[in-house]
């Protein structure tokens, strides 16, 4: 999907076009995953507006998913909402402390503090 963003976007959007409201419970995991993947691809492509919408949809369908919490946090970081992103990342960590992306984004949020601490150590 990363190398073929346009094609992946088309497939994800096509899949979502076949999901009708109200989404039956048995289809919700699939719809959530399609929204999540669309969000990830759009974020990589720089389309933060679509990524924002899709990440909200994924999380609305599966609010306890560590991957979707982390995906939403990634979008929020791109929008400059670090505090909101950190709240979601902490929720994700409680659900799955080993999700690499969650830890990477938390490190990114706190990188200035880490760097400031290193500078203090050098003095």
mmCIF file of C-alpha atoms in Angstrom:
data_model
loop_
_atom_site.group_PDB
_atom_site.id
_atom_site.type_symbol
_atom_site.label_atom_id
_atom_site.label_comp_id
_atom_site.label_asym_id
_atom_site.label_seq_id
_atom_site.Cartn_x
_atom_site.Cartn_y
_atom_site.Cartn_z
ATOM 1 C CA UNK A 1 0.000 0.000 0.000
ATOM 2 C CA UNK A 2 2.856 2.376 0.752
ATOM 3 C CA UNK A 3 4.370 2.027 -2.718
ATOM 4 C CA UNK A 4 1.030 2.029 -4.522
ATOM 5 C CA UNK A 5 -0.839 4.769 -2.644
ATOM 6 C CA UNK A 6 -3.266 5.664 -5.404
ATOM 7 C CA UNK A 7 -4.197 2.057 -6.096
ATOM 8 C CA UNK A 8 -4.509 1.263 -2.395
ATOM 9 C CA UNK A 9 -6.678 4.339 -1.864
ATOM 10 C CA UNK A 10 -8.937 3.239 -4.684
ATOM 11 C CA UNK A 11 -9.343 -0.237 -3.185
ATOM 12 C CA UNK A 12 -10.019 1.065 0.318
ATOM 13 C CA UNK A 13 -12.549 3.606 -0.947
ATOM 14 C CA UNK A 14 -14.177 0.976 -3.149
ATOM 15 C CA UNK A 15 -14.518 -1.331 -0.160
ATOM 16 C CA UNK A 16 -16.047 1.433 1.928
ATOM 17 C CA UNK A 17 -18.486 2.311 -0.860
ATOM 18 C CA UNK A 18 -19.906 -1.190 -0.468
ATOM 19 C CA UNK A 19 -20.574 -0.734 3.256
ATOM 20 C CA UNK A 20 -23.999 0.705 3.918
ATOM 21 C CA UNK A 21 -25.330 2.522 6.980
ATOM 22 C CA UNK A 22 -26.130 1.367 9.511
ATOM 23 C CA UNK A 23 -23.098 -0.881 9.442
ATOM 24 C CA UNK A 24 -24.041 -4.379 10.616
ATOM 25 C CA UNK A 25 -22.019 -5.529 13.645
ATOM 26 C CA UNK A 26 -20.405 -8.337 11.656
ATOM 27 C CA UNK A 27 -19.084 -5.851 9.087
ATOM 28 C CA UNK A 28 -17.847 -3.231 11.568
ATOM 29 C CA UNK A 29 -14.356 -4.724 11.992
ATOM 30 C CA UNK A 30 -13.851 -4.728 8.214
ATOM 31 C CA UNK A 31 -15.181 -1.182 7.833
ATOM 32 C CA UNK A 32 -12.969 0.009 10.683
ATOM 33 C CA UNK A 33 -9.911 -1.584 9.102
ATOM 34 C CA UNK A 34 -10.701 -0.030 5.708
ATOM 35 C CA UNK A 35 -11.025 3.407 7.326
ATOM 36 C CA UNK A 36 -7.802 2.867 9.273
ATOM 37 C CA UNK A 37 -5.836 1.786 6.200
ATOM 38 C CA UNK A 38 -7.261 4.664 4.165
ATOM 39 C CA UNK A 39 -6.192 7.038 6.928
ATOM 40 C CA UNK A 40 -2.657 5.620 6.953
ATOM 41 C CA UNK A 41 -2.264 5.859 3.179
ATOM 42 C CA UNK A 42 -3.705 9.365 3.042
ATOM 43 C CA UNK A 43 -1.444 10.505 5.871
ATOM 44 C CA UNK A 44 1.588 9.199 3.963
ATOM 45 C CA UNK A 45 0.368 11.044 0.885
ATOM 46 C CA UNK A 46 0.018 14.288 2.846
ATOM 47 C CA UNK A 47 -3.775 14.385 2.673
ATOM 48 C CA UNK A 48 -4.325 15.116 6.364
ATOM 49 C CA UNK A 49 -7.973 16.142 5.884
ATOM 50 C CA UNK A 50 -9.002 12.737 4.534
ATOM 51 C CA UNK A 51 -6.733 10.960 7.025
ATOM 52 C CA UNK A 52 -8.419 12.908 9.825
ATOM 53 C CA UNK A 53 -11.912 11.863 8.740
ATOM 54 C CA UNK A 54 -10.965 8.232 8.136
ATOM 55 C CA UNK A 55 -9.129 7.873 11.461
ATOM 56 C CA UNK A 56 -12.184 9.248 13.295
ATOM 57 C CA UNK A 57 -14.389 6.709 11.537
ATOM 58 C CA UNK A 58 -12.111 3.781 12.366
ATOM 59 C CA UNK A 59 -11.932 4.767 16.014
ATOM 60 C CA UNK A 60 -15.691 5.314 16.234
ATOM 61 C CA UNK A 61 -16.236 1.755 15.034
ATOM 62 C CA UNK A 62 -13.525 0.168 17.221
ATOM 63 C CA UNK A 63 -12.750 2.554 20.117
ATOM 64 C CA UNK A 64 -10.667 -0.003 22.030
ATOM 65 C CA UNK A 65 -8.275 -0.803 19.185
ATOM 66 C CA UNK A 66 -4.683 0.105 20.077
ATOM 67 C CA UNK A 67 -3.802 0.378 16.381
ATOM 68 C CA UNK A 68 -6.680 2.755 15.664
ATOM 69 C CA UNK A 69 -5.946 4.843 18.770
ATOM 70 C CA UNK A 70 -2.355 5.123 17.599
ATOM 71 C CA UNK A 71 -3.400 5.871 14.014
ATOM 72 C CA UNK A 72 -5.681 8.655 15.208
ATOM 73 C CA UNK A 73 -2.866 10.002 17.385
ATOM 74 C CA UNK A 74 -0.591 10.133 14.340
ATOM 75 C CA UNK A 75 -3.135 12.267 12.528
ATOM 76 C CA UNK A 76 -3.543 14.529 15.551
ATOM 77 C CA UNK A 77 0.216 15.028 15.663
ATOM 78 C CA UNK A 78 0.173 16.134 12.029
ATOM 79 C CA UNK A 79 -2.572 18.594 12.956
ATOM 80 C CA UNK A 80 -0.463 19.945 15.825
ATOM 81 C CA UNK A 81 -2.583 18.506 18.654
ATOM 82 C CA UNK A 82 0.191 16.924 20.728
ATOM 83 C CA UNK A 83 -1.723 16.748 24.001
ATOM 84 C CA UNK A 84 -4.740 15.039 22.453
ATOM 85 C CA UNK A 85 -2.414 12.653 20.622
ATOM 86 C CA UNK A 86 -0.606 11.784 23.833
ATOM 87 C CA UNK A 87 -3.896 10.965 25.587
ATOM 88 C CA UNK A 88 -4.745 8.483 22.829
ATOM 89 C CA UNK A 89 -1.251 7.013 22.854
ATOM 90 C CA UNK A 90 -1.439 6.438 26.610
ATOM 91 C CA UNK A 91 -4.800 4.683 26.124
ATOM 92 C CA UNK A 92 -3.239 2.547 23.414
ATOM 93 C CA UNK A 93 -0.325 1.637 25.697
ATOM 94 C CA UNK A 94 -2.742 0.452 28.369
ATOM 95 C CA UNK A 95 -4.340 -1.886 25.844
ATOM 96 C CA UNK A 96 -1.102 -3.048 24.196
ATOM 97 C CA UNK A 97 2.201 -1.914 25.725
ATOM 98 C CA UNK A 98 4.192 -3.538 22.909
ATOM 99 C CA UNK A 99 2.823 -1.748 19.854
ATOM 100 C CA UNK A 100 5.986 -0.260 18.280
ATOM 101 C CA UNK A 101 4.252 2.655 16.542
ATOM 102 C CA UNK A 102 2.707 3.815 19.811
ATOM 103 C CA UNK A 103 6.085 3.947 21.497
ATOM 104 C CA UNK A 104 7.649 5.662 18.481
ATOM 105 C CA UNK A 105 5.043 8.426 18.511
ATOM 106 C CA UNK A 106 5.381 8.934 22.264
ATOM 107 C CA UNK A 107 9.135 9.252 21.832
ATOM 108 C CA UNK A 108 8.564 11.789 19.057
ATOM 109 C CA UNK A 109 6.278 13.845 21.302
ATOM 110 C CA UNK A 110 8.836 13.870 24.105
ATOM 111 C CA UNK A 111 11.946 14.222 21.950
ATOM 112 C CA UNK A 112 12.495 17.905 22.855
ATOM 113 C CA UNK A 113 12.461 16.985 26.564
ATOM 114 C CA UNK A 114 14.851 14.105 25.982
ATOM 115 C CA UNK A 115 17.205 16.356 24.026
ATOM 116 C CA UNK A 116 17.016 19.047 26.736
ATOM 117 C CA UNK A 117 17.901 16.419 29.333
ATOM 118 C CA UNK A 118 20.909 15.324 27.289
ATOM 119 C CA UNK A 119 22.093 18.908 27.011
ATOM 120 C CA UNK A 120 21.850 19.289 30.797
ATOM 121 C CA UNK A 121 23.888 16.113 31.292
ATOM 122 C CA UNK A 122 26.670 17.484 29.091
ATOM 123 C CA UNK A 123 27.002 20.608 31.214
#
